[in-house]
Amino acid sequence: MRKILFATTALAMAISGSAPAFAEFNSRNIRVSNGINADHPVGNGIKAMQECLDQKSGGKLKLTAFWGGALGGDLQATQALRSGVQEAVVTSSSPLVGIIPALGVFDLPFLFSTPAEAYKVLDGKFGDQMNQKLDASGLVNLAYWENGFRNLSNSQHPVTKWEDFSGLKVRVMQNNIFLDTFQNLGANATPMAFGEVYSALETKAIDAQENPYVTIDTSKFFEVQKYVTETNHAYTPFLFLFSKAIFNTYTPEEQTALRECAVVGRDVERQVIADLNKKSLEKIKEAGLQVNQLSPEEQARIREKSMIVYEKHKAQIGPDVVDGILAELKTIRGN
Ligand code: TK8
């Protein structure tokens, strides 16, 4: 009898001995919405993040992704986070400038020149400063994921120089800085939510849009466009945002797991984008689109003429924010 009792107690102890590792975790269903499709590298990032969460939480923290704007566009989903009715969203920073004007700094044309320097700024002190502003607006940014360098596509003619933008009906994100950048280029710019872009291109309500190659590929814009120009005019980050109202109800262990695993997912997502970029470009060409680069002279000319946008929006973004990022880029570039 004693032996049995001892055995049972030992078993119970063995079980409870392993249990405390996950005792601080509750079963959570975390809805993550996106405007892009499941085959975008964000899909790979979410998968990697889930594997990490499974390990840390013993399978208790579950991500459920909603693709193609199924839970609403970037802005709508972000507002749902702020009011605590949705857990998470992977969103572009650009449509959120109405909530946090400082985020407009990432919309400034030709700000970043390489992914590497963008990572240094976003994953470092400057990114933290922006995270504090997001936090003050009810949004916890778990990590900066990647959207990538944006390029122009259109259905009208090749764009090889400044003058070719003239009169092009270009969809821009719901963001004043993008609106001004394209108006300044002579385009007829129209702000529009991402979810409406494909059909607006298809029905010729607009001629053009701008997004990274990976999005032109996975959101199938190549089906309704004829020309692509490698403009690299902006690198706008994705934010992996969590509702602060909901985050605050989670245990510290759950919060830490989410933060750490969002970084694991980020690294996978960025790597997949780096690998997919070339393949997406090949796919776009194979679909029959004409792709061109800008000559270095023309690239420099467009860049130079776009600098007026910095002055125009500095006050609204916050002079300290604009000067801060430019100073940090100077240090990173070593000049
Ligand atoms: C997807 C958007 C998209 C962005 C845009 O929801 O709106 O053009 O680049 O990726 O965030």
mmCIF file of C-alpha atoms and ligand atoms in Angstrom:
data_model
loop_
_atom_site.group_PDB
_atom_site.id
_atom_site.type_symbol
_atom_site.label_atom_id
_atom_site.label_comp_id
_atom_site.label_asym_id
_atom_site.label_seq_id
_atom_site.Cartn_x
_atom_site.Cartn_y
_atom_site.Cartn_z
ATOM 1 C CA MET A 1 0.000 0.000 0.000
ATOM 2 C CA ARG A 2 2.789 2.329 1.033
ATOM 3 C CA LYS A 3 4.697 1.455 -2.077
ATOM 4 C CA ILE A 4 1.701 2.216 -4.265
ATOM 5 C CA LEU A 5 1.124 5.470 -2.444
ATOM 6 C CA PHE A 6 4.761 6.363 -2.877
ATOM 7 C CA ALA A 7 4.643 5.501 -6.555
ATOM 8 C CA THR A 8 1.530 7.591 -7.089
ATOM 9 C CA THR A 9 3.030 10.536 -5.228
ATOM 10 C CA ALA A 10 6.227 10.227 -7.223
ATOM 11 C CA LEU A 11 4.226 10.177 -10.421
ATOM 12 C CA ALA A 12 2.190 13.175 -9.337
ATOM 13 C CA MET A 13 5.386 14.998 -8.445
ATOM 14 C CA ALA A 14 6.944 14.089 -11.759
ATOM 15 C CA ILE A 15 3.921 15.437 -13.591
ATOM 16 C CA SER A 16 3.650 18.614 -11.571
ATOM 17 C CA GLY A 17 7.430 18.928 -11.842
ATOM 18 C CA SER A 18 7.097 19.364 -15.580
ATOM 19 C CA ALA A 19 3.867 21.338 -15.455
ATOM 20 C CA PRO A 20 5.096 24.621 -13.930
ATOM 21 C CA ALA A 21 6.981 25.377 -17.157
ATOM 22 C CA PHE A 22 3.624 26.132 -18.815
ATOM 23 C CA ALA A 23 1.609 27.082 -15.736
ATOM 24 C CA GLU A 24 1.943 30.760 -16.535
ATOM 25 C CA PHE A 25 0.394 30.240 -19.956
ATOM 26 C CA ASN A 26 -3.321 30.285 -20.691
ATOM 27 C CA SER A 27 -4.996 29.037 -23.847
ATOM 28 C CA ARG A 28 -5.164 32.043 -26.119
ATOM 29 C CA ASN A 29 -6.467 32.385 -29.648
ATOM 30 C CA ILE A 30 -4.648 35.309 -31.212
ATOM 31 C CA ARG A 31 -6.208 36.638 -34.390
ATOM 32 C CA VAL A 32 -3.641 38.238 -36.716
ATOM 33 C CA SER A 33 -4.982 40.027 -39.765
ATOM 34 C CA ASN A 34 -3.174 41.074 -42.927
ATOM 35 C CA GLY A 35 -3.986 42.763 -46.209
ATOM 36 C CA ILE A 36 -1.588 40.585 -48.167
ATOM 37 C CA ASN A 37 -2.136 36.949 -49.160
ATOM 38 C CA ALA A 38 -1.062 33.768 -47.342
ATOM 39 C CA ASP A 39 1.775 33.062 -49.817
ATOM 40 C CA HIS A 40 3.451 36.388 -48.951
ATOM 41 C CA PRO A 41 6.574 35.865 -46.754
ATOM 42 C CA VAL A 42 4.531 37.125 -43.782
ATOM 43 C CA GLY A 43 2.998 33.618 -43.986
ATOM 44 C CA ASN A 44 6.432 32.055 -43.426
ATOM 45 C CA GLY A 45 7.078 34.470 -40.582
ATOM 46 C CA ILE A 46 3.830 33.603 -38.844
ATOM 47 C CA LYS A 47 4.577 29.889 -39.187
ATOM 48 C CA ALA A 48 8.004 30.334 -37.594
ATOM 49 C CA MET A 49 6.508 32.508 -34.855
ATOM 50 C CA GLN A 50 3.918 29.797 -34.145
ATOM 51 C CA GLU A 51 6.590 27.086 -33.841
ATOM 52 C CA CYS A 52 8.433 29.271 -31.366
ATOM 53 C CA LEU A 53 5.224 29.936 -29.398
ATOM 54 C CA ASP A 54 4.389 26.207 -29.351
ATOM 55 C CA GLN A 55 7.722 25.485 -27.694
ATOM 56 C CA LYS A 56 7.508 28.285 -25.174
ATOM 57 C CA SER A 57 3.840 27.880 -24.244
ATOM 58 C CA GLY A 58 3.339 24.136 -24.636
ATOM 59 C CA GLY A 59 0.910 24.823 -27.473
ATOM 60 C CA LYS A 60 -1.245 27.259 -25.525
ATOM 61 C CA LEU A 61 -0.636 30.442 -27.525
ATOM 62 C CA LYS A 62 -2.213 30.000 -30.944
ATOM 63 C CA LEU A 63 -2.052 32.417 -33.860
ATOM 64 C CA THR A 64 -4.910 32.413 -36.354
ATOM 65 C CA ALA A 65 -4.054 34.407 -39.460
ATOM 66 C CA PHE A 66 -6.653 36.123 -41.650
ATOM 67 C CA TRP A 67 -5.399 36.998 -45.126
ATOM 68 C CA GLY A 68 -6.379 39.313 -47.956
ATOM 69 C CA GLY A 69 -7.969 41.897 -45.689
ATOM 70 C CA ALA A 70 -10.620 39.413 -44.489
ATOM 71 C CA LEU A 71 -10.860 41.285 -41.158
ATOM 72 C CA GLY A 72 -10.639 44.709 -42.799
ATOM 73 C CA GLY A 73 -7.809 46.870 -44.104
ATOM 74 C CA ASP A 74 -4.715 48.031 -42.209
ATOM 75 C CA LEU A 75 -6.367 51.077 -40.655
ATOM 76 C CA GLN A 76 -9.632 49.390 -39.753
ATOM 77 C CA ALA A 77 -7.827 46.451 -38.134
ATOM 78 C CA THR A 78 -5.526 48.788 -36.199
ATOM 79 C CA GLN A 79 -8.531 50.652 -34.808
ATOM 80 C CA ALA A 80 -10.016 47.286 -33.767
ATOM 81 C CA LEU A 81 -6.793 46.668 -31.799
ATOM 82 C CA ARG A 82 -7.035 50.041 -30.105
ATOM 83 C CA SER A 83 -10.567 49.332 -28.972
ATOM 84 C CA GLY A 84 -9.529 45.867 -27.773
ATOM 85 C CA VAL A 85 -11.741 43.807 -30.095
ATOM 86 C CA GLN A 86 -8.936 42.201 -32.136
ATOM 87 C CA GLU A 87 -5.578 40.913 -30.886
ATOM 88 C CA ALA A 88 -3.069 41.578 -33.653
ATOM 89 C CA VAL A 89 -2.353 42.904 -37.154
ATOM 90 C CA VAL A 90 0.615 42.992 -39.488
ATOM 91 C CA THR A 91 0.193 46.440 -41.022
ATOM 92 C CA SER A 92 2.141 48.972 -43.033
ATOM 93 C CA SER A 93 3.133 51.967 -40.933
ATOM 94 C CA SER A 94 1.901 54.360 -43.640
ATOM 95 C CA PRO A 95 -1.897 54.253 -43.177
ATOM 96 C CA LEU A 96 -1.402 54.910 -39.431
ATOM 97 C CA VAL A 97 -0.005 58.460 -39.685
ATOM 98 C CA GLY A 98 -3.438 59.859 -38.810
ATOM 99 C CA ILE A 99 -3.064 58.150 -35.415
ATOM 100 C CA ILE A 100 0.700 58.611 -34.939
ATOM 101 C CA PRO A 101 2.057 61.421 -37.144
ATOM 102 C CA ALA A 102 5.685 60.548 -36.282
ATOM 103 C CA LEU A 103 5.382 57.281 -38.239
ATOM 104 C CA GLY A 104 5.351 59.457 -41.365
ATOM 105 C CA VAL A 105 9.122 59.553 -41.081
ATOM 106 C CA PHE A 106 9.228 56.116 -42.777
ATOM 107 C CA ASP A 107 7.268 57.490 -45.749
ATOM 108 C CA LEU A 108 9.869 60.097 -46.648
ATOM 109 C CA PRO A 109 11.065 59.315 -50.186
ATOM 110 C CA PHE A 110 14.470 57.632 -50.552
ATOM 111 C CA LEU A 111 15.073 57.599 -46.788
ATOM 112 C CA PHE A 112 16.672 54.146 -46.586
ATOM 113 C CA SER A 113 19.032 52.843 -49.249
ATOM 114 C CA THR A 114 19.514 49.221 -48.156
ATOM 115 C CA PRO A 115 17.563 46.696 -46.077
ATOM 116 C CA ALA A 116 20.588 46.417 -43.757
ATOM 117 C CA GLU A 117 20.464 50.065 -42.741
ATOM 118 C CA ALA A 118 16.680 49.902 -42.338
ATOM 119 C CA TYR A 119 17.127 46.948 -39.935
ATOM 120 C CA LYS A 120 19.690 48.883 -37.874
ATOM 121 C CA VAL A 121 17.346 51.844 -37.484
ATOM 122 C CA LEU A 122 14.176 49.831 -36.892
ATOM 123 C CA ASP A 123 15.647 47.209 -34.544
ATOM 124 C CA GLY A 124 17.626 49.817 -32.613
ATOM 125 C CA LYS A 125 17.084 52.933 -30.548
ATOM 126 C CA PHE A 126 15.065 54.814 -33.144
ATOM 127 C CA GLY A 127 12.643 51.920 -33.600
ATOM 128 C CA ASP A 128 12.186 51.844 -29.814
ATOM 129 C CA GLN A 129 11.298 55.526 -29.777
ATOM 130 C CA MET A 130 8.581 54.899 -32.357
ATOM 131 C CA ASN A 131 7.375 51.921 -30.299
ATOM 132 C CA GLN A 132 6.873 54.228 -27.323
ATOM 133 C CA LYS A 133 4.666 56.491 -29.434
ATOM 134 C CA LEU A 134 2.671 53.477 -30.627
ATOM 135 C CA ASP A 135 2.303 52.306 -27.032
ATOM 136 C CA ALA A 136 0.908 55.694 -26.021
ATOM 137 C CA SER A 137 -1.772 55.150 -28.692
ATOM 138 C CA GLY A 138 -2.806 51.747 -27.369
ATOM 139 C CA LEU A 139 -0.614 49.662 -29.685
ATOM 140 C CA VAL A 140 2.216 47.317 -28.702
ATOM 141 C CA ASN A 141 4.650 46.820 -31.578
ATOM 142 C CA LEU A 142 6.109 43.344 -31.048
ATOM 143 C CA ALA A 143 8.639 43.761 -33.876
ATOM 144 C CA TYR A 144 9.319 45.480 -37.193
ATOM 145 C CA TRP A 145 8.612 43.019 -39.977
ATOM 146 C CA GLU A 146 9.394 43.727 -43.625
ATOM 147 C CA ASN A 147 7.308 44.990 -46.492
ATOM 148 C CA GLY A 148 10.286 46.111 -48.544
ATOM 149 C CA PHE A 149 11.447 48.597 -51.133
ATOM 150 C CA ARG A 150 8.588 49.845 -53.242
ATOM 151 C CA ASN A 151 8.512 49.907 -57.041
ATOM 152 C CA LEU A 152 6.085 51.393 -59.528
ATOM 153 C CA SER A 153 3.852 49.359 -61.839
ATOM 154 C CA ASN A 154 1.463 50.758 -64.475
ATOM 155 C CA SER A 155 -0.632 49.887 -67.506
ATOM 156 C CA GLN A 156 0.267 52.872 -69.705
ATOM 157 C CA HIS A 157 3.941 53.206 -70.682
ATOM 158 C CA PRO A 158 7.476 52.570 -69.452
ATOM 159 C CA VAL A 159 8.600 55.073 -66.829
ATOM 160 C CA THR A 160 12.241 55.895 -67.370
ATOM 161 C CA LYS A 161 12.374 59.530 -66.286
ATOM 162 C CA TRP A 162 10.720 62.180 -64.113
ATOM 163 C CA GLU A 163 8.498 63.400 -66.980
ATOM 164 C CA ASP A 164 6.958 59.936 -67.468
ATOM 165 C CA PHE A 165 5.034 60.213 -64.200
ATOM 166 C CA SER A 166 3.049 63.092 -65.645
ATOM 167 C CA GLY A 167 -0.692 62.440 -65.567
ATOM 168 C CA LEU A 168 -0.369 58.784 -64.454
ATOM 169 C CA LYS A 169 -3.269 57.861 -62.193
ATOM 170 C CA VAL A 170 -1.329 56.296 -59.329
ATOM 171 C CA ARG A 171 -2.920 54.687 -56.295
ATOM 172 C CA VAL A 172 -1.068 55.684 -53.133
ATOM 173 C CA MET A 173 -1.580 54.497 -49.561
ATOM 174 C CA GLN A 174 -3.811 56.608 -47.323
ATOM 175 C CA ASN A 175 -0.938 58.873 -46.423
ATOM 176 C CA ASN A 176 -0.199 62.546 -47.143
ATOM 177 C CA ILE A 177 3.511 62.094 -47.666
ATOM 178 C CA PHE A 178 3.008 59.518 -50.421
ATOM 179 C CA LEU A 179 0.290 61.719 -51.901
ATOM 180 C CA ASP A 180 2.664 64.692 -52.036
ATOM 181 C CA THR A 181 5.595 62.655 -53.304
ATOM 182 C CA PHE A 182 3.596 61.449 -56.299
ATOM 183 C CA GLN A 183 1.874 64.766 -56.930
ATOM 184 C CA ASN A 184 5.281 66.405 -56.863
ATOM 185 C CA LEU A 185 6.377 63.894 -59.530
ATOM 186 C CA GLY A 186 3.494 65.124 -61.683
ATOM 187 C CA ALA A 187 1.303 62.064 -61.181
ATOM 188 C CA ASN A 188 -2.413 62.147 -60.546
ATOM 189 C CA ALA A 189 -2.258 60.460 -57.125
ATOM 190 C CA THR A 190 -5.278 58.857 -55.453
ATOM 191 C CA PRO A 191 -5.257 57.517 -51.884
ATOM 192 C CA MET A 192 -6.961 54.146 -51.631
ATOM 193 C CA ALA A 193 -7.078 51.200 -49.227
ATOM 194 C CA PHE A 194 -4.995 48.218 -50.314
ATOM 195 C CA GLY A 195 -8.016 45.927 -50.664
ATOM 196 C CA GLU A 196 -9.404 48.001 -53.510
ATOM 197 C CA VAL A 197 -6.240 48.180 -55.600
ATOM 198 C CA TYR A 198 -6.581 45.027 -57.726
ATOM 199 C CA SER A 199 -10.067 45.809 -58.993
ATOM 200 C CA ALA A 200 -9.262 49.499 -59.499
ATOM 201 C CA LEU A 201 -6.351 48.445 -61.735
ATOM 202 C CA GLU A 202 -8.490 45.859 -63.499
ATOM 203 C CA THR A 203 -11.298 48.304 -64.283
ATOM 204 C CA LYS A 204 -8.706 50.975 -65.251
ATOM 205 C CA ALA A 205 -10.062 53.358 -62.612
ATOM 206 C CA ILE A 206 -6.338 53.811 -61.918
ATOM 207 C CA ASP A 207 -3.268 53.201 -64.096
ATOM 208 C CA ALA A 208 -0.617 52.518 -61.541
ATOM 209 C CA GLN A 209 0.305 51.415 -58.034
ATOM 210 C CA GLU A 210 3.547 51.008 -56.101
ATOM 211 C CA ASN A 211 4.562 48.064 -53.919
ATOM 212 C CA PRO A 212 7.506 45.684 -53.506
ATOM 213 C CA TYR A 213 8.015 42.963 -56.164
ATOM 214 C CA VAL A 214 6.876 40.331 -53.682
ATOM 215 C CA THR A 215 3.480 42.049 -53.346
ATOM 216 C CA ILE A 216 3.123 42.702 -57.092
ATOM 217 C CA ASP A 217 3.611 38.924 -57.359
ATOM 218 C CA THR A 218 1.564 37.528 -54.439
ATOM 219 C CA SER A 219 -1.324 40.010 -54.758
ATOM 220 C CA LYS A 220 -1.368 39.266 -58.517
ATOM 221 C CA PHE A 221 -1.076 42.884 -59.642
ATOM 222 C CA PHE A 222 1.041 41.616 -62.555
ATOM 223 C CA GLU A 223 -2.183 40.243 -64.071
ATOM 224 C CA VAL A 224 -3.528 43.765 -64.570
ATOM 225 C CA GLN A 225 -0.326 45.773 -65.213
ATOM 226 C CA LYS A 226 2.083 46.036 -68.169
ATOM 227 C CA TYR A 227 5.129 47.988 -66.995
ATOM 228 C CA VAL A 228 7.272 47.913 -63.881
ATOM 229 C CA THR A 229 9.945 50.435 -62.946
ATOM 230 C CA GLU A 230 12.482 49.716 -60.239
ATOM 231 C CA THR A 231 12.134 53.036 -58.444
ATOM 232 C CA ASN A 232 13.011 51.884 -54.892
ATOM 233 C CA HIS A 233 11.414 55.146 -53.816
ATOM 234 C CA ALA A 234 10.540 54.059 -50.280
ATOM 235 C CA TYR A 235 11.033 51.302 -47.730
ATOM 236 C CA THR A 236 7.962 51.255 -45.510
ATOM 237 C CA PRO A 237 8.087 48.720 -42.675
ATOM 238 C CA PHE A 238 5.425 46.306 -41.525
ATOM 239 C CA LEU A 239 4.578 46.546 -37.822
ATOM 240 C CA PHE A 240 3.489 43.461 -35.878
ATOM 241 C CA LEU A 241 1.012 45.256 -33.653
ATOM 242 C CA PHE A 242 -0.785 43.862 -30.647
ATOM 243 C CA SER A 243 -3.776 45.414 -28.884
ATOM 244 C CA LYS A 244 -2.392 47.019 -25.717
ATOM 245 C CA ALA A 245 -5.751 46.555 -23.968
ATOM 246 C CA ILE A 246 -5.545 42.785 -24.573
ATOM 247 C CA PHE A 247 -1.750 42.517 -24.061
ATOM 248 C CA ASN A 248 -2.138 44.028 -20.596
ATOM 249 C CA THR A 249 -4.409 41.140 -19.563
ATOM 250 C CA TYR A 250 -1.718 38.552 -20.500
ATOM 251 C CA THR A 251 0.785 37.122 -18.001
ATOM 252 C CA PRO A 252 4.380 38.425 -18.148
ATOM 253 C CA GLU A 253 5.484 35.010 -19.501
ATOM 254 C CA GLU A 254 2.928 35.215 -22.315
ATOM 255 C CA GLN A 255 4.019 38.756 -23.132
ATOM 256 C CA THR A 256 7.700 37.794 -23.217
ATOM 257 C CA ALA A 257 7.001 34.757 -25.410
ATOM 258 C CA LEU A 258 5.068 36.907 -27.870
ATOM 259 C CA ARG A 259 7.826 39.511 -28.059
ATOM 260 C CA GLU A 260 10.607 36.932 -28.470
ATOM 261 C CA CYS A 261 8.731 34.819 -31.012
ATOM 262 C CA ALA A 262 7.741 37.890 -33.069
ATOM 263 C CA VAL A 263 11.480 38.513 -33.489
ATOM 264 C CA VAL A 264 12.031 34.881 -34.557
ATOM 265 C CA GLY A 265 9.224 35.306 -37.113
ATOM 266 C CA ARG A 266 10.647 38.639 -38.266
ATOM 267 C CA ASP A 267 14.027 37.129 -39.094
ATOM 268 C CA VAL A 268 12.469 34.313 -41.088
ATOM 269 C CA GLU A 269 10.151 36.716 -42.908
ATOM 270 C CA ARG A 270 13.004 39.051 -43.875
ATOM 271 C CA GLN A 271 15.096 36.131 -45.122
ATOM 272 C CA VAL A 272 12.243 34.755 -47.241
ATOM 273 C CA ILE A 273 11.698 38.213 -48.776
ATOM 274 C CA ALA A 274 15.376 38.430 -49.674
ATOM 275 C CA ASP A 275 15.111 35.020 -51.371
ATOM 276 C CA LEU A 276 11.745 35.649 -53.025
ATOM 277 C CA ASN A 277 12.476 39.124 -54.421
ATOM 278 C CA LYS A 278 14.387 37.793 -57.439
ATOM 279 C CA LYS A 279 11.888 34.989 -58.032
ATOM 280 C CA SER A 280 8.986 37.434 -57.919
ATOM 281 C CA LEU A 281 10.761 39.666 -60.410
ATOM 282 C CA GLU A 282 11.296 36.674 -62.719
ATOM 283 C CA LYS A 283 7.629 35.732 -62.420
ATOM 284 C CA ILE A 284 6.587 39.297 -63.294
ATOM 285 C CA LYS A 285 8.807 39.201 -66.391
ATOM 286 C CA GLU A 286 7.562 35.757 -67.393
ATOM 287 C CA ALA A 287 4.003 37.079 -67.190
ATOM 288 C CA GLY A 288 5.041 39.420 -70.015
ATOM 289 C CA LEU A 289 5.563 42.670 -68.153
ATOM 290 C CA GLN A 290 8.262 45.056 -69.297
ATOM 291 C CA VAL A 291 10.607 45.854 -66.414
ATOM 292 C CA ASN A 292 13.138 48.656 -66.371
ATOM 293 C CA GLN A 293 15.651 50.199 -64.005
ATOM 294 C CA LEU A 294 16.195 53.931 -63.757
ATOM 295 C CA SER A 295 19.542 55.231 -64.935
ATOM 296 C CA PRO A 296 21.721 56.428 -62.038
ATOM 297 C CA GLU A 297 21.390 60.008 -63.366
ATOM 298 C CA GLU A 298 17.607 59.825 -63.461
ATOM 299 C CA GLN A 299 17.443 58.140 -60.076
ATOM 300 C CA ALA A 300 19.538 60.994 -58.648
ATOM 301 C CA ARG A 301 17.386 63.608 -60.379
ATOM 302 C CA ILE A 302 14.126 62.148 -59.027
ATOM 303 C CA ARG A 303 15.640 61.856 -55.584
ATOM 304 C CA GLU A 304 16.875 65.436 -55.629
ATOM 305 C CA LYS A 305 13.507 66.800 -56.759
ATOM 306 C CA SER A 306 11.723 64.770 -54.081
ATOM 307 C CA MET A 307 13.645 66.311 -51.199
ATOM 308 C CA ILE A 308 11.095 69.148 -51.037
ATOM 309 C CA VAL A 309 8.749 66.605 -49.402
ATOM 310 C CA TYR A 310 11.072 66.401 -46.362
ATOM 311 C CA GLU A 311 10.769 70.119 -45.638
ATOM 312 C CA LYS A 312 7.056 70.172 -46.272
ATOM 313 C CA HIS A 313 6.263 67.409 -43.774
ATOM 314 C CA LYS A 314 8.933 67.967 -41.156
ATOM 315 C CA ALA A 315 6.733 69.990 -38.787
ATOM 316 C CA GLN A 316 3.926 67.453 -38.920
ATOM 317 C CA ILE A 317 6.161 64.406 -38.391
ATOM 318 C CA GLY A 318 8.098 66.217 -35.689
ATOM 319 C CA PRO A 319 11.411 68.011 -36.412
ATOM 320 C CA ASP A 320 13.166 66.000 -33.671
ATOM 321 C CA VAL A 321 12.005 62.745 -35.278
ATOM 322 C CA VAL A 322 13.186 63.696 -38.786
ATOM 323 C CA ASP A 323 16.508 65.096 -37.527
ATOM 324 C CA GLY A 324 16.880 62.059 -35.262
ATOM 325 C CA ILE A 325 16.603 59.488 -38.044
ATOM 326 C CA LEU A 326 18.825 61.477 -40.402
ATOM 327 C CA ALA A 327 21.493 61.718 -37.701
ATOM 328 C CA GLU A 328 21.263 58.000 -37.025
ATOM 329 C CA LEU A 329 21.545 57.192 -40.744
ATOM 330 C CA LYS A 330 24.608 59.419 -40.937
ATOM 331 C CA THR A 331 26.248 57.441 -38.133
ATOM 332 C CA ILE A 332 25.317 54.108 -39.728
ATOM 333 C CA ARG A 333 26.678 55.227 -43.098
ATOM 334 C CA GLY A 334 29.800 56.574 -41.439
ATOM 335 C CA ASN A 335 29.682 60.043 -42.947
HETATM 336 C C1 TK8 B 1 -1.302 45.309 -47.001
HETATM 337 C C2 TK8 B 1 -0.629 46.684 -47.143
HETATM 338 C C3 TK8 B 1 0.315 46.734 -48.310
HETATM 339 C C4 TK8 B 1 0.885 48.134 -48.478
HETATM 340 C C5 TK8 B 1 -0.065 48.967 -49.342
HETATM 341 O O1 TK8 B 1 -2.329 45.411 -46.071
HETATM 342 O O2 TK8 B 1 -1.132 49.349 -48.870
HETATM 343 O O3 TK8 B 1 0.276 49.230 -50.495
HETATM 344 O O4 TK8 B 1 2.136 48.076 -49.071
HETATM 345 O O5 TK8 B 1 1.294 45.778 -48.159
HETATM 346 O O6 TK8 B 1 0.020 47.012 -45.934
#
